[in-house]
CSV table of C-alpha atoms in Angstrom, one decimal:
chain,number,residue,atom,x,y,z
A,1,MET,CA,5.8,4.8,18.5
A,2,LEU,CA,2.3,6.2,18.7
A,3,GLN,CA,-0.5,3.8,17.9
A,4,HIS,CA,-3.5,5.2,16.1
A,5,ASP,CA,-6.9,3.4,16.1
A,6,TYR,CA,-8.7,4.2,12.9
A,7,THR,CA,-11.6,1.8,13.6
A,8,THR,CA,-15.0,3.2,12.7
A,9,SER,CA,-17.8,2.4,15.1
A,10,GLN,CA,-21.2,1.1,14.1
A,11,LEU,CA,-22.7,4.4,15.1
A,12,ASP,CA,-20.1,6.4,13.1
A,13,VAL,CA,-21.0,4.3,10.0
A,14,LEU,CA,-24.8,4.8,10.5
A,15,GLU,CA,-24.3,8.6,11.1
A,16,ALA,CA,-22.1,9.0,8.1
A,17,GLU,CA,-24.7,7.2,5.9
A,18,ALA,CA,-27.5,9.4,7.2
A,19,ILE,CA,-25.5,12.6,6.7
A,20,HIS,CA,-24.7,11.6,3.1
A,21,ILE,CA,-28.4,11.0,2.5
A,22,MET,CA,-29.4,14.4,3.9
A,23,ARG,CA,-26.8,16.2,1.9
A,24,GLU,CA,-27.9,14.3,-1.3
A,25,VAL,CA,-31.5,15.4,-0.7
A,26,ALA,CA,-30.5,19.0,-0.1
A,27,ALA,CA,-28.5,19.0,-3.4
A,28,GLU,CA,-31.1,17.2,-5.5
A,29,PHE,CA,-34.5,18.5,-4.4
A,30,GLU,CA,-35.9,22.0,-4.5
A,31,ARG,CA,-38.2,21.9,-1.4
A,32,PRO,CA,-37.5,19.2,1.1
A,33,CYS,CA,-38.8,19.1,4.7
A,34,LEU,CA,-38.2,17.0,7.8
A,35,LEU,CA,-41.0,15.4,9.7
A,36,PHE,CA,-40.4,16.4,13.4
A,37,SER,CA,-42.8,15.2,16.0
A,38,GLY,CA,-40.6,15.4,19.1
A,39,GLY,CA,-40.3,11.6,19.2
A,40,LYS,CA,-36.9,10.0,19.6
A,41,ASP,CA,-36.4,9.0,15.9
A,42,SER,CA,-37.2,12.5,14.6
A,43,ILE,CA,-35.0,14.0,17.4
A,44,VAL,CA,-32.1,11.9,16.1
A,45,MET,CA,-32.8,12.9,12.5
A,46,LEU,CA,-32.8,16.6,13.6
A,47,ARG,CA,-29.4,16.1,15.3
A,48,ILE,CA,-28.0,14.5,12.1
A,49,ALA,CA,-29.3,17.4,10.1
A,50,GLU,CA,-27.5,19.8,12.4
A,51,LYS,CA,-24.3,18.0,11.8
A,52,ALA,CA,-24.8,17.6,8.1
A,53,PHE,CA,-25.0,21.3,7.5
A,54,TRP,CA,-23.1,22.9,10.4
A,55,PRO,CA,-22.2,25.7,10.8
A,56,ALA,CA,-25.0,26.8,8.4
A,57,PRO,CA,-28.6,26.5,9.6
A,58,ILE,CA,-30.7,23.5,8.5
A,59,PRO,CA,-31.7,24.4,5.0
A,60,PHE,CA,-35.2,23.1,5.1
A,61,PRO,CA,-38.3,23.5,7.3
A,62,LEU,CA,-39.6,21.0,9.9
A,63,MET,CA,-43.1,19.7,9.7
A,64,HIS,CA,-45.4,18.0,12.2
A,65,VAL,CA,-48.7,16.4,11.5
A,66,ASP,CA,-50.6,17.3,14.7
A,67,THR,CA,-53.6,15.1,15.5
A,68,GLY,CA,-54.5,17.4,18.5
A,69,HIS,CA,-54.3,14.3,20.6
A,70,ASN,CA,-50.5,14.3,21.2
A,71,PHE,CA,-48.8,14.1,24.6
A,72,PRO,CA,-48.3,17.7,26.0
A,73,GLU,CA,-44.7,16.9,27.0
A,74,VAL,CA,-43.8,16.0,23.4
A,75,ILE,CA,-45.5,19.1,21.9
A,76,ASP,CA,-43.7,21.3,24.4
A,77,TYR,CA,-40.4,19.7,23.4
A,78,ARG,CA,-41.2,20.1,19.7
A,79,ASP,CA,-41.8,23.8,20.0
A,80,ARG,CA,-38.9,24.5,22.2
A,81,ARG,CA,-36.3,22.5,20.2
A,82,SER,CA,-37.4,24.0,16.9
A,83,ALA,CA,-37.2,27.5,18.4
A,84,GLU,CA,-33.7,26.8,19.8
A,85,LEU,CA,-32.5,25.9,16.3
A,86,GLY,CA,-34.3,28.8,14.6
A,87,ALA,CA,-35.9,26.4,12.3
A,88,ARG,CA,-39.2,27.1,10.6
A,89,LEU,CA,-41.9,24.7,11.9
A,90,VAL,CA,-44.9,23.9,9.8
A,91,VAL,CA,-47.8,22.4,11.8
A,92,ALA,CA,-50.3,20.5,9.7
A,93,SER,CA,-53.5,20.1,11.8
A,94,VAL,CA,-55.8,17.1,11.6
A,95,GLN,CA,-58.4,19.2,13.4
A,96,ASP,CA,-58.3,21.7,10.4
A,97,SER,CA,-58.8,18.7,8.1
A,98,ILE,CA,-61.9,17.6,10.1
A,99,ASP,CA,-63.3,21.2,10.1
A,100,ALA,CA,-62.8,21.5,6.4
A,101,GLY,CA,-64.6,18.2,5.8
A,102,ARG,CA,-61.6,16.5,4.3
A,103,VAL,CA,-61.8,13.7,6.8
A,104,VAL,CA,-64.5,12.4,9.2
A,105,GLU,CA,-63.6,11.8,12.8
A,106,GLU,CA,-64.0,8.3,14.1
A,107,THR,CA,-66.4,7.7,17.0
A,108,GLY,CA,-66.6,5.0,19.7
A,109,ARG,CA,-64.4,3.7,22.4
A,110,ARG,CA,-61.5,2.9,20.0
A,111,ALA,CA,-61.7,6.1,18.0
A,112,SER,CA,-58.4,7.5,16.9
A,113,ARG,CA,-57.1,10.3,14.7
A,114,ASN,CA,-54.0,8.4,13.8
A,115,ARG,CA,-55.2,7.2,10.4
A,116,LEU,CA,-56.6,10.6,9.6
A,117,GLN,CA,-53.1,12.0,9.5
A,118,THR,CA,-52.6,10.6,5.9
A,119,THR,CA,-55.0,13.2,4.3
A,120,THR,CA,-53.5,16.0,6.4
A,121,LEU,CA,-50.0,15.0,5.5
A,122,LEU,CA,-50.7,14.8,1.8
A,123,ASP,CA,-52.6,18.1,1.8
A,124,ALA,CA,-49.7,19.8,3.5
A,125,ILE,CA,-47.2,18.4,1.0
A,126,GLU,CA,-49.3,19.7,-1.8
A,127,GLU,CA,-49.9,23.1,-0.2
A,128,HIS,CA,-46.2,23.7,0.5
A,129,GLU,CA,-45.0,21.9,-2.7
A,130,PHE,CA,-42.6,19.7,-0.8
A,131,ASP,CA,-40.8,17.3,-3.2
A,132,ALA,CA,-38.9,15.3,-0.6
A,133,VAL,CA,-40.0,14.5,3.0
A,134,PHE,CA,-37.6,13.1,5.6
A,135,GLY,CA,-39.2,10.5,7.8
A,136,GLY,CA,-37.8,8.5,10.8
A,137,ALA,CA,-39.1,5.1,9.8
A,138,ARG,CA,-36.7,2.2,10.4
A,139,ARG,CA,-36.7,-1.2,8.7
A,140,ASP,CA,-36.6,-3.1,12.0
A,141,GLU,CA,-40.0,-1.7,13.1
A,142,GLU,CA,-42.3,-4.1,11.1
A,143,LYS,CA,-42.3,-6.0,7.9
A,144,ALA,CA,-44.1,-3.5,5.6
A,145,ARG,CA,-41.4,-0.9,6.4
A,146,ALA,CA,-38.7,-3.4,5.8
A,147,LYS,CA,-39.6,-3.2,2.1
A,148,GLU,CA,-39.0,0.5,1.9
A,149,ARG,CA,-36.2,2.0,-0.1
A,150,VAL,CA,-34.2,4.8,1.4
A,151,PHE,CA,-35.7,7.0,-1.3
A,152,SER,CA,-39.3,5.8,-1.3
A,153,PHE,CA,-41.1,7.0,-4.5
A,154,ARG,CA,-44.7,8.3,-4.1
A,155,ASP,CA,-46.9,9.1,-7.1
A,156,ASP,CA,-49.0,12.2,-7.6
A,157,PHE,CA,-51.7,10.7,-5.3
A,158,GLY,CA,-49.1,10.2,-2.5
A,159,GLN,CA,-49.4,6.5,-2.9
A,160,TRP,CA,-46.6,3.9,-2.4
A,161,ASP,CA,-46.4,1.0,-4.8
A,162,PRO,CA,-43.8,-1.6,-3.8
A,163,LYS,CA,-43.6,-2.7,-7.5
A,164,ASN,CA,-42.7,0.8,-8.6
A,165,GLN,CA,-39.7,1.4,-6.4
A,166,ARG,CA,-36.3,2.3,-7.9
A,167,PRO,CA,-33.3,0.1,-7.4
A,168,GLU,CA,-30.7,1.5,-5.0
A,169,LEU,CA,-27.2,0.4,-5.8
A,170,TRP,CA,-24.6,1.1,-3.1
A,171,ASN,CA,-25.2,4.7,-2.1
A,172,LEU,CA,-26.7,5.9,-5.5
A,173,TYR,CA,-30.2,7.3,-5.2
A,174,ASN,CA,-32.6,8.2,-8.0
A,175,ALA,CA,-34.1,11.6,-7.3
A,176,LYS,CA,-36.0,12.1,-10.6
A,177,ILE,CA,-39.7,12.9,-10.1
A,178,ARG,CA,-42.4,14.7,-12.1
A,179,LYS,CA,-44.5,17.6,-10.9
A,180,GLY,CA,-46.8,16.5,-8.1
A,181,GLU,CA,-44.8,13.4,-7.2
A,182,HIS,CA,-42.5,13.3,-4.2
A,183,ILE,CA,-40.0,11.1,-2.4
A,184,ARG,CA,-40.2,10.0,1.2
A,185,VAL,CA,-36.6,9.8,2.5
A,186,PHE,CA,-35.6,7.5,5.4
A,187,PRO,CA,-32.1,8.3,6.7
A,188,LEU,CA,-32.5,5.9,9.6
A,189,SER,CA,-33.5,2.9,7.5
A,190,ASN,CA,-30.6,0.8,8.7
A,191,TRP,CA,-30.8,1.8,12.3
A,192,THR,CA,-32.4,-0.3,15.1
A,193,GLU,CA,-34.1,1.0,18.2
A,194,LEU,CA,-31.0,0.1,20.2
A,195,ASP,CA,-28.8,2.1,17.7
A,196,VAL,CA,-31.1,5.1,18.2
A,197,TRP,CA,-30.7,5.0,22.0
A,198,ASP,CA,-27.0,4.4,21.8
A,199,TYR,CA,-26.7,7.5,19.6
A,200,ILE,CA,-28.8,9.5,22.1
A,201,ARG,CA,-26.4,8.5,24.8
A,202,ARG,CA,-23.3,9.2,22.8
A,203,GLU,CA,-24.5,12.7,21.7
A,204,GLY,CA,-26.1,13.6,25.0
A,205,ILE,CA,-29.3,14.5,23.4
A,206,GLU,CA,-32.2,15.8,25.5
A,207,ILE,CA,-35.5,13.9,25.0
A,208,PRO,CA,-39.1,14.3,26.3
A,209,SER,CA,-39.6,13.2,29.9
A,210,ILE,CA,-42.2,10.5,29.0
A,211,TYR,CA,-39.5,8.3,27.6
A,212,PHE,CA,-38.3,7.8,31.2
A,213,ALA,CA,-40.1,5.9,33.9
A,214,HIS,CA,-42.7,7.9,35.8
A,215,THR,CA,-45.9,7.3,37.7
A,216,ARG,CA,-49.0,7.7,35.5
A,217,ARG,CA,-52.7,6.9,35.7
A,218,VAL,CA,-53.4,4.3,33.1
A,219,PHE,CA,-55.9,1.5,32.2
A,220,GLU,CA,-55.4,-1.8,30.4
A,221,ARG,CA,-56.9,-2.5,27.0
A,222,ASP,CA,-55.8,-5.5,24.8
A,223,GLY,CA,-52.7,-6.0,26.9
A,224,MET,CA,-51.7,-2.4,26.5
A,225,LEU,CA,-51.5,0.5,29.1
A,226,LEU,CA,-53.4,3.5,27.7
A,227,PRO,CA,-53.2,6.9,29.5
A,228,ASP,CA,-56.0,8.6,31.4
A,229,ALA,CA,-56.7,11.6,29.1
A,230,ASP,CA,-59.7,13.5,28.0
A,231,VAL,CA,-59.2,12.4,24.4
A,232,VAL,CA,-59.0,8.6,25.3
A,233,GLN,CA,-62.4,7.0,25.7
A,234,ARG,CA,-62.5,4.4,28.5
A,235,GLY,CA,-65.2,1.9,29.2
A,236,ASP,CA,-66.7,1.0,32.6
A,237,ASP,CA,-64.9,-2.3,32.4
A,238,GLU,CA,-61.5,-0.6,32.1
A,239,PRO,CA,-60.6,0.6,35.6
A,240,LEU,CA,-57.9,3.2,36.2
A,241,PHE,CA,-54.9,2.5,38.3
A,242,GLU,CA,-51.5,4.1,38.9
A,243,SER,CA,-48.4,2.4,37.6
A,244,MET,CA,-44.7,3.1,37.0
A,245,VAL,CA,-44.4,3.3,33.2
A,246,ARG,CA,-42.5,4.8,30.3
A,247,TYR,CA,-43.1,5.2,26.6
A,248,ARG,CA,-41.0,3.4,24.0
A,249,THR,CA,-42.6,5.4,21.2
A,250,VAL,CA,-44.8,8.4,21.1
A,251,GLY,CA,-47.8,9.4,19.0
A,252,ASP,CA,-51.5,9.9,19.2
A,253,MET,CA,-52.5,9.3,22.9
A,254,THR,CA,-55.6,7.2,21.8
A,255,CYS,CA,-53.4,4.4,20.3
A,256,THR,CA,-50.0,4.7,22.0
A,257,GLY,CA,-49.5,2.5,25.0
A,258,ALA,CA,-47.0,2.7,27.8
A,259,VAL,CA,-44.9,-0.2,29.1
A,260,SER,CA,-44.3,-1.1,32.7
A,261,SER,CA,-40.7,0.0,33.4
A,262,SER,CA,-38.4,1.4,36.1
A,263,ALA,CA,-35.8,2.7,33.6
A,264,ALA,CA,-35.1,6.3,34.7
A,265,THR,CA,-31.9,6.9,32.7
A,266,VAL,CA,-30.7,6.4,29.2
A,267,ASP,CA,-28.3,3.6,30.3
A,268,GLU,CA,-31.2,1.8,32.0
A,269,ILE,CA,-33.4,2.1,28.9
A,270,ILE,CA,-30.6,0.7,26.8
A,271,ALA,CA,-30.2,-2.3,29.1
A,272,GLU,CA,-34.0,-2.8,29.0
A,273,ILE,CA,-34.2,-2.7,25.2
A,274,ALA,CA,-31.3,-5.0,24.8
A,275,ALA,CA,-33.1,-7.7,26.8
A,276,THR,CA,-36.6,-7.3,25.2
A,277,ARG,CA,-37.8,-9.5,22.4
A,278,ILE,CA,-40.9,-7.4,21.4
A,279,THR,CA,-40.6,-4.6,18.9
A,280,GLU,CA,-41.5,-1.1,20.1
A,281,ARG,CA,-44.4,-0.8,17.8
A,282,GLY,CA,-45.7,-4.2,18.5
A,283,ALA,CA,-45.6,-3.5,22.2
A,284,THR,CA,-47.0,0.0,22.3
A,285,ARG,CA,-49.0,0.9,19.2
A,286,ALA,CA,-52.6,-0.3,18.9
A,287,ASP,CA,-52.9,0.8,15.3
A,288,ASP,CA,-49.9,-1.4,14.3
A,289,ARG,CA,-51.4,-4.6,15.7
A,290,ALA,CA,-52.6,-5.5,12.3
A,291,SER,CA,-51.5,-8.0,9.7
A,292,GLU,CA,-48.6,-7.3,7.4
A,293,ALA,CA,-51.0,-6.9,4.5
A,294,ALA,CA,-53.1,-4.3,6.4
A,295,MET,CA,-50.0,-2.3,7.2
A,296,GLU,CA,-48.9,-2.4,3.5
A,297,ASP,CA,-52.4,-1.2,2.4
A,298,ARG,CA,-52.0,1.8,4.8
A,299,LYS,CA,-48.7,2.6,3.2
A,300,LYS,CA,-50.2,2.4,-0.3
A,301,GLU,CA,-52.8,5.0,0.8
A,302,GLY,CA,-50.0,7.4,1.5
A,303,TYR,CA,-49.5,6.7,5.2
A,304,PHE,CA,-46.1,7.6,6.8
């Protein structure tokens, strides 16, 4: 007698939940979009969107808030992947916001455009009248994000108020908003960094090369390895050296650090992550080395 195994794996459950969320958004909202930076979380979201609507094309555009200080490898991947899918890519430029006087660029050794993205993002949402925005945030990243709902309500100023979030019972989501308000949607809320990499391995998804170990000129600042780049200001007391590194997360070059690593394959990365006790953002993002209260304040301002 044939034996059938109907056990559902952890990845299958997470994928099914994310597909349900994406289909719910497509059904409930008029103008959703998916934030796609070329980073691993947005890559996984894009793969899930493909599956959710296959064989039809993805029914909403992709959007990237480009600081102008992103890693070239990631931007190349972003453009190539969106072209392969035939998806419309909206690029919201922080440089355009600076030129228009909407934001003022920071100066000094620790200057970064990362926080300036908030204004650019909110302006793009208003310009294109997006009423739902998919983001790749996960609750395991840090405490402020752990408070997020899957459907995270933002008022007409784009602000997040933890006291004004809707209850989410089981898989029932409240999509009611007024003109000017929008919902940030996080299909990967219940995923962990390890789940993301397990999914990348299972699906055979291509990712940017900087996620794998490579030799790079870096310098150390506050225990982090920052890249040698024109947009990163380095002091005389911060000597350059070559090291074998990789990136656990990608973002603005001015505040995204590499980690020392020899992991050159997805299997080796999974083994490395399984053994670490430091979160990816705590290990590699200078802008996230703040108190829980500071991170929550940034979210209230409309940050990702």
